[in-house]
Amino acid sequence: MLPVPRSVTWGAGEFELDAATGLSVGEGLDGVAHWLRGELGPALGCWLSPAGTGRTIALALDPGLPPSGYLLVVTRDGITLLGGDPAGVFHGAQTLRQLLPPASYRRAPVADGPCRVPAVTVRDAPRYRWRGCMLDVARHFMPRADVLRFIDLLAAHKLNVLHLHLTDDQGWRFPVERYPLLTEVGGWRAESMVGSRQHARTDGRPHGGHYTADDIREIVAYAAARFVTVVPEIDLPGHTQAAVAAYPWLAPGHGPVGVRTGWGLSPVGIDLTEETLAFCRDVLDEVCALFPGEYIGIGGDECPPGQPLADRRRFVRALVEHLAGHGRRAYAWDEILEGGAPRGVIVAAWRGPGVTRAAAGAGHDVVACPDLSTYLDYRQSEHPDEPVPVGTVLTVDDVYAFDPAALAPDHPERILGAQCNVWTEHMPGTRAVDYMVFPRLCALAEVVWSAGGRADFRDRLAEHLPRLAAMGVEYRPESGPLPWQRRPDAPGWPRARADRESELDALTRGI
Ligand code: ACM
C-alpha cells in the first residue's frame, strides 16, 4: 500500500467482491458511497447495490477515530470501513482499492470473475493536515478535464490540497466578470519559449486558455467530493504582466506590453497605488465568490524592482485584511516574511530551511515546499536526456528523504504539512506533467501521510506503478525517459545543488 498505513495486520482468507456484493451506507456517507460505486462499478462490474444479495461492505462513522483516520477490517464474511469523519471513510476506501487488483483503477472491466480482497485489519490516520500539490496552470494552461483527472490522482494518493496557480506573467486563467479582458487578452500569448530562457528559443505558436465560472464551480465541487480543497492563487503584486497586457492602466509607465512569451522574471508588474489595490480587491471578491475554501493564495513572490518593499508591504497587508473581511486566510510565498508578514497569513516556505524556521518562529502556520526537495519541474536525474533538464537533480529518493519536521524542529506544531510544486514552463500538456509528477508525487504522498524512512518504500512503489498505469499515467520509467518523452528541441539549464544553496542563502539572509 502507498502511502503506507500506520498499522496493517494480515488475516486468513479473502473476501470475494462480485456483482452481488452489497453496500451498507451509514449516516453522512452518501457522497463517499456514490463515489465508490462510481469507481468500482465501471471497473469491475461490482455496482454495490444497497440491496446486494451477497456479503456486504459496510461504511460508517466512528467518532472515536481521529479526523481523516479510518479502520478497515476485511474478513471472508464482510468488509467494515469506519472513519473518524467522511474524509476518513474516503481515505479508507482508497486503501481498499489498493487491496484490489490494479484493474480496479480502469474505466471498464478487463477480466471476468470475482475480485479477491485479502483479509486484513488496517488502522490509519494522516501525519499532516495539509498534503498538497501546486499546479501551475498559468505557464501552460491545463484544460478542465485534465484538472479533474489530476484531482483523482491526488485523491488516490490521499493528498487533500490542490493549490491552483491561476495567474502569472505568461497567462491569466481565472474569469473575472468585472474585468473580462483579463482572460480575453491575458489568457493567451503569441508564442512560447522552448527550453530554458538562456537559449531564447521560441515556437512561434499561440498558446492559451482559461476557465469559465462554471468550470471553476465544477472543479471545486469535483475536488470536494474527493475531500480535496482547491486553494486558488492570484499571484500579486509581482508576476502580473498578463494583467498589465489586458489593462495597461495598471502599470502605465511600462507602455503597452503583451502577455509575456519568455520564461524567467518579468520586469513588468502592476503599480502599487490605491487604484490598482481596488482592482485587486475586486478580483479577490470574485475569487472568494467562486472558491468557498478558507485559504486564498495571493502570491507575493519575486516582485520586480519597480515594486519597492515598503509599498509592497502596505499593499499585501491591505489584501490580507480584505480577505479577512471575507472570513478567509491569505496564503502566500515566503517573500511575505520580508519586512514582517501580517498575522494569520499561511506561509508557503519554498526557499529552504532558513525561511521555514523564520516563518514558524514568527508564529505563522507554514506549508513546507523547499524547492530542492519538492519542485517537480527540477530534473529527475543527471542524464542530459531528461525533458527539460532545469534546476537541481531531484530523484524519487530525494523527495522521499524530505522531512518537513526537520525544517523547523523548534516549532513542529507550526508545520501544517507540505506540498510539491509543479511549475509548468517546460510541461506543455498532461503527458509532460505525468512524466514530471509521477512517481515523485507518490514519494511526497508517503512523506506527508505517513512519514518517510521506510525500507520497503521502493518495493511498494514497484507494486504501485501498475496502479498508475491502469489510471493511464505516463510516469517516468526508472530507467529514464522513453524516446518520445525526450525533448531534444528544448535545451535546459542544469544547476548544481551547491550553487542553488548559496543563491538561496543570499536571497533569504535578511529574513
Ligand atoms: C516561486 O517559486 N516563485 C514560488
Short mmCIF file of C-alpha atoms and ligand atoms in Angstrom, two decimals:
data_model
loop_
_atom_site.label_atom_id
_atom_site.label_comp_id
_atom_site.label_asym_id
_atom_site.label_seq_id
_atom_site.Cartn_x
_atom_site.Cartn_y
_atom_site.Cartn_z
CA MET A 1 0.00 0.00 0.00
CA LEU A 2 1.15 3.53 -0.72
CA PRO A 3 1.18 5.71 1.33
CA VAL A 4 1.87 3.06 3.92
CA PRO A 5 -0.80 2.85 6.67
CA ARG A 6 0.04 3.18 10.37
CA SER A 7 -0.77 -0.43 11.14
CA VAL A 8 -1.55 -3.44 8.95
CA THR A 9 -2.37 -6.89 10.35
CA TRP A 10 -2.94 -9.59 7.76
CA GLY A 11 -5.66 -12.18 8.45
CA ALA A 12 -6.63 -15.50 6.91
CA GLY A 13 -8.65 -15.94 3.74
CA GLU A 14 -10.11 -13.49 1.25
CA PHE A 15 -13.28 -11.52 0.66
CA GLU A 16 -14.79 -12.09 -2.77
CA LEU A 17 -16.10 -8.92 -4.34
CA ASP A 18 -18.58 -9.59 -7.12
CA ALA A 19 -21.74 -8.30 -8.75
CA ALA A 20 -23.80 -9.48 -5.77
CA THR A 21 -21.77 -7.61 -3.14
CA GLY A 22 -23.90 -5.05 -1.32
CA LEU A 23 -23.03 -1.72 0.25
CA SER A 24 -24.46 -0.61 3.56
CA VAL A 25 -24.10 3.13 3.99
CA GLY A 26 -24.04 4.84 7.37
CA GLU A 27 -25.36 8.32 8.00
CA GLY A 28 -23.46 11.15 6.35
CA LEU A 29 -21.70 8.85 3.90
CA ASP A 30 -23.91 9.01 0.81
CA GLY A 31 -21.26 11.02 -1.04
CA VAL A 32 -18.47 8.52 -0.34
CA ALA A 33 -20.77 5.64 -1.28
CA HIS A 34 -21.70 7.36 -4.52
CA TRP A 35 -18.01 7.86 -5.36
CA LEU A 36 -17.13 4.24 -4.50
CA ARG A 37 -19.92 2.87 -6.69
CA GLY A 38 -18.84 5.20 -9.49
CA GLU A 39 -15.31 3.83 -9.34
CA LEU A 40 -15.76 0.10 -8.71
CA GLY A 41 -18.94 -0.33 -10.76
CA PRO A 42 -17.47 0.52 -14.18
CA ALA A 43 -14.06 -1.01 -13.41
CA LEU A 44 -15.16 -4.33 -12.01
CA GLY A 45 -18.87 -4.65 -12.73
CA CYS A 46 -19.45 -4.51 -8.96
CA TRP A 47 -22.21 -1.93 -8.60
CA LEU A 48 -22.52 -2.29 -4.81
CA SER A 49 -26.27 -2.07 -4.70
CA PRO A 50 -27.88 -1.34 -1.30
CA ALA A 51 -29.91 -4.50 -1.78
CA GLY A 52 -26.94 -6.69 -2.65
CA THR A 53 -27.72 -10.32 -2.17
CA GLY A 54 -24.16 -11.28 -1.31
CA ARG A 55 -21.94 -10.25 1.54
CA THR A 56 -21.57 -6.58 2.23
CA ILE A 57 -19.19 -3.71 2.56
CA ALA A 58 -20.35 -1.54 5.47
CA LEU A 59 -19.40 2.13 5.69
CA ALA A 60 -19.94 4.01 8.95
CA LEU A 61 -18.63 6.88 11.05
CA ASP A 62 -16.91 6.23 14.35
CA PRO A 63 -16.30 9.43 16.33
CA GLY A 64 -13.68 7.58 18.36
CA LEU A 65 -11.36 7.57 15.36
CA PRO A 66 -9.14 10.58 14.54
CA PRO A 67 -10.15 13.14 11.88
CA SER A 68 -9.39 11.76 8.41
CA GLY A 69 -8.45 8.46 10.08
CA TYR A 70 -10.07 5.09 9.42
CA LEU A 71 -10.28 1.47 10.46
CA LEU A 72 -10.68 -1.06 7.66
CA VAL A 73 -11.45 -4.66 8.55
CA VAL A 74 -11.63 -7.24 5.76
CA THR A 75 -12.66 -10.80 6.56
CA ARG A 76 -14.01 -13.65 4.44
CA ASP A 77 -17.51 -12.66 5.52
CA GLY A 78 -17.54 -8.93 5.00
CA ILE A 79 -15.75 -5.62 4.92
CA THR A 80 -16.22 -2.93 7.55
CA LEU A 81 -14.86 0.53 6.93
CA LEU A 82 -15.14 3.05 9.78
CA GLY A 83 -13.93 6.62 9.60
CA GLY A 84 -13.46 9.41 12.11
CA ASP A 85 -15.30 11.57 9.56
CA PRO A 86 -16.38 11.19 5.93
CA ALA A 87 -12.85 12.07 4.77
CA GLY A 88 -11.56 9.16 6.85
CA VAL A 89 -14.01 6.76 5.20
CA PHE A 90 -12.93 8.10 1.79
CA HIS A 91 -9.25 7.53 2.55
CA GLY A 92 -10.08 4.04 3.80
CA ALA A 93 -11.94 3.36 0.56
CA GLN A 94 -8.81 4.39 -1.35
CA THR A 95 -6.87 1.86 0.72
CA LEU A 96 -9.48 -0.80 -0.04
CA ARG A 97 -8.97 -0.06 -3.72
CA GLN A 98 -5.25 -0.69 -3.34
CA LEU A 99 -6.06 -4.13 -1.92
CA LEU A 100 -7.87 -4.93 -5.18
CA PRO A 101 -6.03 -5.68 -8.44
CA PRO A 102 -4.74 -2.65 -10.42
CA ALA A 103 -7.61 -3.21 -12.86
CA SER A 104 -9.89 -1.62 -10.26
CA TYR A 105 -8.47 1.71 -11.49
CA ARG A 106 -9.68 1.17 -15.05
CA ARG A 107 -12.91 2.52 -16.54
CA ALA A 108 -14.28 -0.81 -17.79
CA PRO A 109 -13.71 -4.47 -16.86
CA VAL A 110 -10.77 -6.28 -18.44
CA ALA A 111 -11.35 -9.68 -16.84
CA ASP A 112 -14.26 -11.85 -15.71
CA GLY A 113 -14.86 -13.28 -12.31
CA PRO A 114 -14.78 -12.04 -8.73
CA CYS A 115 -12.07 -9.83 -7.29
CA ARG A 116 -10.40 -11.00 -4.15
CA VAL A 117 -9.50 -8.78 -1.23
CA PRO A 118 -7.08 -10.32 1.29
CA ALA A 119 -8.27 -10.42 4.90
CA VAL A 120 -6.63 -7.61 6.78
CA THR A 121 -7.08 -5.01 9.51
CA VAL A 122 -5.75 -1.54 8.69
CA ARG A 123 -5.65 1.34 11.17
CA ASP A 124 -4.60 4.62 9.71
CA ALA A 125 -4.57 8.40 10.09
CA PRO A 126 -2.60 11.18 8.42
CA ARG A 127 0.58 12.76 9.72
CA TYR A 128 -0.22 16.24 8.35
CA ARG A 129 -3.43 18.06 7.58
CA TRP A 130 -2.02 19.92 4.53
CA ARG A 131 -0.99 17.34 1.96
CA GLY A 132 -0.76 19.28 -1.21
CA CYS A 133 0.31 19.82 -4.74
CA MET A 134 0.56 23.12 -6.55
CA LEU A 135 -0.29 23.01 -10.23
CA ASP A 136 0.77 25.96 -12.39
CA VAL A 137 -1.99 26.30 -14.98
CA ALA A 138 -0.70 29.76 -15.96
CA ARG A 139 2.58 28.93 -17.74
CA HIS A 140 0.80 26.17 -19.62
CA PHE A 141 -2.95 26.03 -19.43
CA MET A 142 -4.37 22.72 -18.26
CA PRO A 143 -7.86 22.06 -19.65
CA ARG A 144 -10.62 21.34 -17.17
CA ALA A 145 -10.90 17.62 -18.00
CA ASP A 146 -7.20 17.18 -17.23
CA VAL A 147 -7.56 19.08 -13.96
CA LEU A 148 -10.37 16.72 -12.91
CA ARG A 149 -8.16 13.74 -13.75
CA PHE A 150 -5.33 15.33 -11.76
CA ILE A 151 -7.65 15.67 -8.75
CA ASP A 152 -8.43 11.94 -8.98
CA LEU A 153 -4.71 11.24 -8.96
CA LEU A 154 -4.15 13.42 -5.90
CA ALA A 155 -7.04 11.75 -4.07
CA ALA A 156 -5.74 8.27 -4.94
CA HIS A 157 -2.59 9.25 -3.03
CA LYS A 158 -4.52 10.70 -0.06
CA LEU A 159 -3.45 14.25 -0.88
CA ASN A 160 -6.05 16.82 0.10
CA VAL A 161 -4.97 20.23 -1.23
CA LEU A 162 -4.80 21.32 -4.86
CA HIS A 163 -3.15 24.73 -4.98
CA LEU A 164 -4.04 26.16 -8.39
CA HIS A 165 -1.62 28.83 -9.59
CA LEU A 166 -4.13 30.64 -11.81
CA THR A 167 -2.27 33.73 -12.95
CA ASP A 168 1.23 34.71 -13.95
CA ASP A 169 3.16 36.87 -16.40
CA GLN A 170 2.57 34.31 -19.14
CA GLY A 171 -1.21 33.86 -18.76
CA TRP A 172 -4.32 34.71 -16.76
CA ARG A 173 -6.71 31.74 -16.40
CA PHE A 174 -9.29 32.94 -13.86
CA PRO A 175 -12.52 34.54 -15.20
CA VAL A 176 -13.30 37.94 -13.69
CA GLU A 177 -16.70 39.39 -14.63
CA ARG A 178 -15.70 42.98 -13.86
CA TYR A 179 -12.53 42.77 -15.94
CA PRO A 180 -13.22 40.46 -18.90
CA LEU A 181 -10.03 41.42 -20.72
CA LEU A 182 -8.02 39.57 -18.07
CA THR A 183 -8.92 36.33 -19.82
CA GLU A 184 -9.76 37.70 -23.29
CA VAL A 185 -6.38 39.39 -23.65
CA GLY A 186 -4.39 38.00 -20.72
CA GLY A 187 -5.47 34.41 -21.34
CA TRP A 188 -3.21 33.75 -24.30
CA ARG A 189 0.22 34.61 -25.62
CA ALA A 190 1.59 34.85 -29.15
CA GLU A 191 4.18 32.11 -28.67
CA SER A 192 6.13 30.26 -26.00
CA MET A 193 9.73 29.73 -25.19
CA VAL A 194 11.09 26.26 -25.90
CA GLY A 195 13.56 25.20 -23.26
CA SER A 196 15.29 27.30 -20.67
CA ARG A 197 15.37 31.07 -21.07
CA GLN A 198 19.17 31.20 -21.60
CA HIS A 199 18.67 29.77 -25.09
CA ALA A 200 15.97 32.25 -26.15
CA ARG A 201 14.28 29.74 -28.49
CA THR A 202 10.59 30.23 -29.30
CA ASP A 203 7.97 28.12 -31.03
CA GLY A 204 6.05 30.76 -32.99
CA ARG A 205 2.78 29.11 -31.89
CA PRO A 206 -0.01 30.80 -29.85
CA HIS A 207 -0.86 29.23 -26.51
CA GLY A 208 -3.77 29.96 -24.21
CA GLY A 209 -6.98 29.03 -22.49
CA HIS A 210 -8.94 29.97 -19.41
CA TYR A 211 -11.64 28.60 -17.16
CA THR A 212 -15.24 29.78 -17.09
CA ALA A 213 -17.04 30.36 -13.80
CA ASP A 214 -18.86 27.06 -14.29
CA ASP A 215 -15.54 25.30 -14.96
CA ILE A 216 -14.30 26.59 -11.61
CA ARG A 217 -17.50 25.55 -9.84
CA GLU A 218 -17.18 22.07 -11.34
CA ILE A 219 -13.51 21.74 -10.37
CA VAL A 220 -14.24 22.87 -6.80
CA ALA A 221 -17.22 20.51 -6.41
CA TYR A 222 -15.41 17.57 -8.01
CA ALA A 223 -12.48 18.10 -5.66
CA ALA A 224 -14.75 18.46 -2.62
CA ALA A 225 -16.40 15.12 -3.41
CA ARG A 226 -12.88 13.66 -3.14
CA PHE A 227 -12.00 15.58 0.03
CA VAL A 228 -9.58 17.81 -1.84
CA THR A 229 -9.67 21.54 -1.11
CA VAL A 230 -8.80 23.79 -4.02
CA VAL A 231 -6.67 26.73 -2.91
CA PRO A 232 -6.69 29.32 -5.70
CA GLU A 233 -3.76 31.65 -6.16
CA ILE A 234 -3.87 35.02 -7.87
CA ASP A 235 -0.19 35.95 -7.90
CA LEU A 236 0.10 39.57 -6.72
CA PRO A 237 1.62 42.11 -6.99
CA GLY A 238 4.53 40.61 -8.99
CA HIS A 239 4.04 38.08 -11.79
CA THR A 240 1.30 40.33 -13.19
CA GLN A 241 2.42 41.08 -16.75
CA ALA A 242 -0.62 39.29 -18.25
CA ALA A 243 -2.92 41.60 -16.23
CA VAL A 244 -0.96 44.64 -17.41
CA ALA A 245 -1.27 43.40 -21.00
CA ALA A 246 -5.06 43.34 -20.52
CA TYR A 247 -5.33 46.66 -18.63
CA PRO A 248 -2.30 48.89 -19.33
CA TRP A 249 -3.53 51.46 -16.74
CA LEU A 250 -2.35 49.00 -14.07
CA ALA A 251 1.24 49.99 -14.96
CA PRO A 252 1.21 52.98 -17.31
CA GLY A 253 4.96 53.53 -17.02
CA HIS A 254 5.62 50.33 -18.92
CA GLY A 255 3.71 51.37 -22.01
CA PRO A 256 1.67 48.72 -23.85
CA VAL A 257 3.03 45.22 -23.17
CA GLY A 258 1.87 41.84 -24.38
CA VAL A 259 1.42 38.70 -22.35
CA ARG A 260 4.94 37.52 -21.63
CA THR A 261 6.22 34.89 -24.06
CA GLY A 262 9.52 34.12 -22.34
CA TRP A 263 10.17 32.40 -19.04
CA GLY A 264 12.03 33.98 -16.12
CA LEU A 265 11.24 37.05 -14.06
CA SER A 266 9.35 39.85 -15.75
CA PRO A 267 10.35 43.45 -15.03
CA VAL A 268 6.68 44.40 -15.54
CA GLY A 269 4.35 44.45 -12.54
CA ILE A 270 1.31 46.48 -11.56
CA ASP A 271 1.89 49.86 -9.91
CA LEU A 272 1.18 49.85 -6.19
CA THR A 273 -1.50 52.56 -5.96
CA GLU A 274 -4.98 52.95 -4.47
CA GLU A 275 -6.47 52.30 -7.94
CA THR A 276 -4.59 49.05 -8.51
CA LEU A 277 -5.37 47.98 -4.94
CA ALA A 278 -9.08 48.47 -5.68
CA PHE A 279 -8.62 46.35 -8.81
CA CYS A 280 -7.00 43.55 -6.78
CA ARG A 281 -9.77 43.71 -4.19
CA ASP A 282 -12.38 43.38 -6.96
CA VAL A 283 -10.56 40.36 -8.37
CA LEU A 284 -10.29 38.74 -4.94
CA ASP A 285 -14.01 39.34 -4.34
CA GLU A 286 -14.74 37.20 -7.39
CA VAL A 287 -12.20 34.61 -6.29
CA CYS A 288 -13.95 34.37 -2.91
CA ALA A 289 -17.32 34.05 -4.65
CA LEU A 290 -16.18 31.00 -6.65
CA PHE A 291 -13.83 29.30 -4.19
CA PRO A 292 -15.52 28.53 -0.86
CA GLY A 293 -12.38 27.31 0.94
CA GLU A 294 -10.76 29.08 3.87
CA TYR A 295 -7.43 29.75 2.14
CA ILE A 296 -6.87 32.13 -0.75
CA GLY A 297 -3.42 32.46 -2.32
CA ILE A 298 -2.13 35.97 -3.02
CA GLY A 299 1.35 35.04 -4.25
CA GLY A 300 3.74 37.72 -3.07
CA ASP A 301 6.81 36.12 -4.64
CA GLU A 302 9.57 37.57 -6.79
CA CYS A 303 8.29 41.13 -7.13
CA PRO A 304 10.03 43.32 -9.72
CA PRO A 305 12.27 46.18 -8.53
CA GLY A 306 9.58 48.72 -9.51
CA GLN A 307 7.56 47.49 -6.51
CA PRO A 308 9.63 48.72 -3.53
CA LEU A 309 9.46 46.73 -0.30
CA ALA A 310 7.65 49.39 1.75
CA ASP A 311 4.88 49.75 -0.87
CA ARG A 312 4.65 46.01 -1.28
CA ARG A 313 4.17 45.53 2.46
CA ARG A 314 1.38 48.09 2.58
CA PHE A 315 -0.28 46.57 -0.48
CA VAL A 316 -0.06 42.97 0.67
CA ARG A 317 -1.27 43.90 4.16
CA ALA A 318 -4.35 45.54 2.62
CA LEU A 319 -5.06 42.38 0.58
CA VAL A 320 -4.68 40.18 3.66
CA GLU A 321 -7.14 42.40 5.55
CA HIS A 322 -9.54 42.37 2.62
CA LEU A 323 -9.56 38.58 2.63
CA ALA A 324 -10.03 38.56 6.40
CA GLY A 325 -13.15 40.67 5.76
CA HIS A 326 -14.43 37.76 3.67
CA GLY A 327 -13.61 35.38 6.54
CA ARG A 328 -10.64 33.95 4.62
CA ARG A 329 -6.97 33.46 5.37
CA ALA A 330 -4.28 34.57 2.97
CA TYR A 331 -1.74 32.05 1.74
CA ALA A 332 1.49 33.49 0.37
CA TRP A 333 5.01 32.55 -0.71
CA ASP A 334 7.74 33.18 1.87
CA GLU A 335 8.74 36.56 0.39
CA ILE A 336 5.86 37.84 2.51
CA LEU A 337 8.19 37.49 5.51
CA GLU A 338 10.41 40.28 4.12
CA GLY A 339 9.77 43.19 6.43
CA GLY A 340 7.37 41.12 8.55
CA ALA A 341 4.28 39.20 7.43
CA PRO A 342 0.81 40.14 8.68
CA ARG A 343 -0.56 37.87 11.41
CA GLY A 344 -2.67 34.94 10.33
CA VAL A 345 -1.00 34.50 6.94
CA ILE A 346 -0.06 30.96 5.99
CA VAL A 347 3.42 30.87 4.54
CA ALA A 348 4.44 28.58 1.67
CA ALA A 349 8.14 28.23 2.52
CA TRP A 350 9.89 27.49 -0.78
CA ARG A 351 13.37 28.92 -0.26
CA GLY A 352 14.79 26.43 2.22
CA PRO A 353 15.12 25.66 5.92
CA GLY A 354 16.04 29.23 6.96
CA VAL A 355 12.73 30.75 5.86
CA THR A 356 10.79 27.78 7.17
CA ARG A 357 12.33 28.27 10.63
CA ALA A 358 11.84 32.03 10.42
CA ALA A 359 8.16 31.69 9.47
CA ALA A 360 7.43 29.11 12.17
CA GLY A 361 9.45 31.05 14.74
CA ALA A 362 7.44 34.20 13.98
CA GLY A 363 4.25 32.29 14.77
CA HIS A 364 2.99 31.66 11.24
CA ASP A 365 1.47 28.44 10.05
CA VAL A 366 3.76 27.02 7.40
CA VAL A 367 3.43 24.74 4.41
CA ALA A 368 6.88 23.37 3.65
CA CYS A 369 7.76 23.21 -0.03
CA PRO A 370 11.52 23.77 -0.32
CA ASP A 371 12.48 23.83 -3.98
CA LEU A 372 15.41 21.43 -3.54
CA SER A 373 13.02 18.72 -2.24
CA THR A 374 9.61 19.44 -3.76
CA TYR A 375 9.90 21.31 -7.09
CA LEU A 376 8.79 18.74 -9.61
CA ASP A 377 9.94 20.82 -12.58
CA TYR A 378 13.52 20.11 -11.47
CA ARG A 379 15.32 17.38 -13.43
CA GLN A 380 14.87 13.78 -12.30
CA SER A 381 18.42 12.59 -12.98
CA GLU A 382 21.82 13.83 -14.16
CA HIS A 383 21.08 12.47 -17.62
CA PRO A 384 21.02 15.16 -20.36
CA ASP A 385 18.03 13.40 -21.97
CA GLU A 386 15.73 14.46 -19.13
CA PRO A 387 12.98 16.70 -20.51
CA VAL A 388 13.82 19.58 -19.86
CA PRO A 389 16.88 19.45 -17.59
CA VAL A 390 16.50 22.51 -15.37
CA GLY A 391 17.16 23.07 -11.67
CA THR A 392 19.00 20.69 -9.39
CA VAL A 393 18.64 16.90 -9.52
CA LEU A 394 15.57 15.72 -7.59
CA THR A 395 15.07 11.97 -7.70
CA VAL A 396 12.24 9.92 -6.23
CA ASP A 397 14.57 9.00 -3.37
CA ASP A 398 15.42 12.68 -2.79
CA VAL A 399 11.71 13.51 -2.45
CA TYR A 400 11.25 10.53 -0.15
CA ALA A 401 14.13 11.74 2.05
CA PHE A 402 12.37 15.09 2.59
CA ASP A 403 11.19 15.58 6.17
CA PRO A 404 9.09 18.72 6.76
CA ALA A 405 9.50 18.39 10.54
CA ALA A 406 13.29 18.66 10.27
CA LEU A 407 12.95 22.15 8.79
CA ALA A 408 11.51 23.72 11.95
CA PRO A 409 12.47 21.42 14.83
CA ASP A 410 11.66 24.06 17.46
CA HIS A 411 8.12 24.67 16.22
CA PRO A 412 6.77 21.41 14.80
CA GLU A 413 3.21 22.49 15.62
CA ARG A 414 3.52 25.32 13.08
CA ILE A 415 4.10 22.97 10.15
CA LEU A 416 0.66 22.36 8.66
CA GLY A 417 2.19 20.00 6.15
CA ALA A 418 3.89 20.12 2.81
CA GLN A 419 3.24 20.26 -0.89
CA CYS A 420 5.06 19.63 -4.12
CA ASN A 421 5.07 22.37 -6.72
CA VAL A 422 4.54 21.68 -10.41
CA TRP A 423 5.75 24.73 -12.36
CA THR A 424 4.87 24.07 -15.96
CA GLU A 425 7.16 26.23 -18.10
CA HIS A 426 8.56 23.02 -19.56
CA MET A 427 5.37 20.93 -19.38
CA PRO A 428 3.22 21.83 -22.36
CA GLY A 429 0.50 19.28 -21.58
CA THR A 430 -0.74 16.44 -19.41
CA ARG A 431 1.65 13.83 -20.80
CA ALA A 432 4.62 16.00 -19.82
CA VAL A 433 3.04 16.70 -16.41
CA ASP A 434 2.60 12.95 -15.86
CA TYR A 435 6.27 12.36 -16.61
CA MET A 436 7.48 15.04 -14.20
CA VAL A 437 4.98 14.37 -11.41
CA PHE A 438 4.96 10.58 -11.23
CA PRO A 439 6.25 8.74 -9.41
CA ARG A 440 7.81 11.57 -7.40
CA LEU A 441 4.38 12.62 -6.11
CA CYS A 442 3.97 9.10 -4.66
CA ALA A 443 7.06 9.70 -2.52
CA LEU A 444 5.74 13.08 -1.34
CA ALA A 445 2.37 11.49 -0.55
CA GLU A 446 4.00 9.00 1.78
CA VAL A 447 6.09 11.73 3.45
CA VAL A 448 3.01 13.78 4.32
CA TRP A 449 0.56 10.98 5.08
CA SER A 450 2.85 8.51 6.85
CA ALA A 451 6.48 9.82 7.10
CA GLY A 452 9.40 8.66 5.02
CA GLY A 453 12.21 6.40 6.07
CA ARG A 454 10.58 3.01 5.32
CA ALA A 455 12.99 0.44 3.95
CA ASP A 456 10.24 -1.14 1.86
CA PHE A 457 9.21 2.05 0.04
CA ARG A 458 10.84 1.04 -3.22
CA ASP A 459 9.13 -2.39 -3.16
CA ARG A 460 5.76 -0.83 -2.51
CA LEU A 461 6.39 1.74 -5.24
CA ALA A 462 7.12 -1.09 -7.68
CA GLU A 463 3.73 -2.60 -6.78
CA HIS A 464 2.11 0.80 -7.14
CA LEU A 465 3.32 1.53 -10.68
CA PRO A 466 0.78 -0.87 -12.29
CA ARG A 467 -1.94 1.12 -10.50
CA LEU A 468 -0.62 4.31 -12.09
CA ALA A 469 -0.51 2.55 -15.44
CA ALA A 470 -4.12 1.38 -15.00
CA MET A 471 -5.07 5.01 -14.31
CA GLY A 472 -3.41 5.93 -17.60
CA VAL A 473 -0.50 7.81 -16.04
CA GLU A 474 2.60 8.09 -18.23
CA TYR A 475 5.04 8.15 -15.33
CA ARG A 476 8.81 8.37 -15.70
CA PRO A 477 10.29 4.87 -16.02
CA GLU A 478 13.06 4.14 -13.53
CA SER A 479 15.45 3.69 -16.47
CA GLY A 480 14.80 7.23 -17.74
CA PRO A 481 12.70 8.80 -20.47
CA LEU A 482 11.30 6.74 -23.32
CA PRO A 483 12.32 8.14 -26.72
CA TRP A 484 9.09 10.08 -27.10
CA GLN A 485 9.41 11.50 -23.60
CA ARG A 486 12.63 13.32 -24.52
CA ARG A 487 12.61 16.88 -25.81
CA PRO A 488 15.85 17.34 -27.74
CA ASP A 489 14.49 20.60 -29.19
CA ALA A 490 14.15 22.14 -25.72
CA PRO A 491 17.56 22.65 -24.10
CA GLY A 492 17.70 23.03 -20.34
CA TRP A 493 19.88 24.73 -17.79
CA PRO A 494 21.02 22.27 -15.11
CA ARG A 495 22.09 23.73 -11.78
CA ALA A 496 24.46 22.34 -9.17
CA ARG A 497 22.98 21.92 -5.71
CA ALA A 498 25.77 23.88 -4.01
CA ASP A 499 25.21 26.84 -6.35
CA ARG A 500 21.49 26.87 -5.69
CA GLU A 501 22.06 26.57 -1.94
CA SER A 502 24.33 29.62 -1.88
CA GLU A 503 21.89 31.53 -4.06
CA LEU A 504 19.04 30.74 -1.62
CA ASP A 505 21.26 31.69 1.28
CA ALA A 506 21.95 35.10 -0.27
CA LEU A 507 18.27 35.66 -1.12
CA THR A 508 16.96 34.85 2.34
CA ARG A 509 19.78 36.05 4.62
CA GLY A 510 17.93 39.14 5.84
CA ILE A 511 14.75 37.27 6.87
C1 ACM B 1 8.29 30.52 -6.62
O1 ACM B 1 8.93 29.51 -6.97
N1 ACM B 1 8.45 31.67 -7.25
C2 ACM B 1 7.37 30.49 -5.51
#
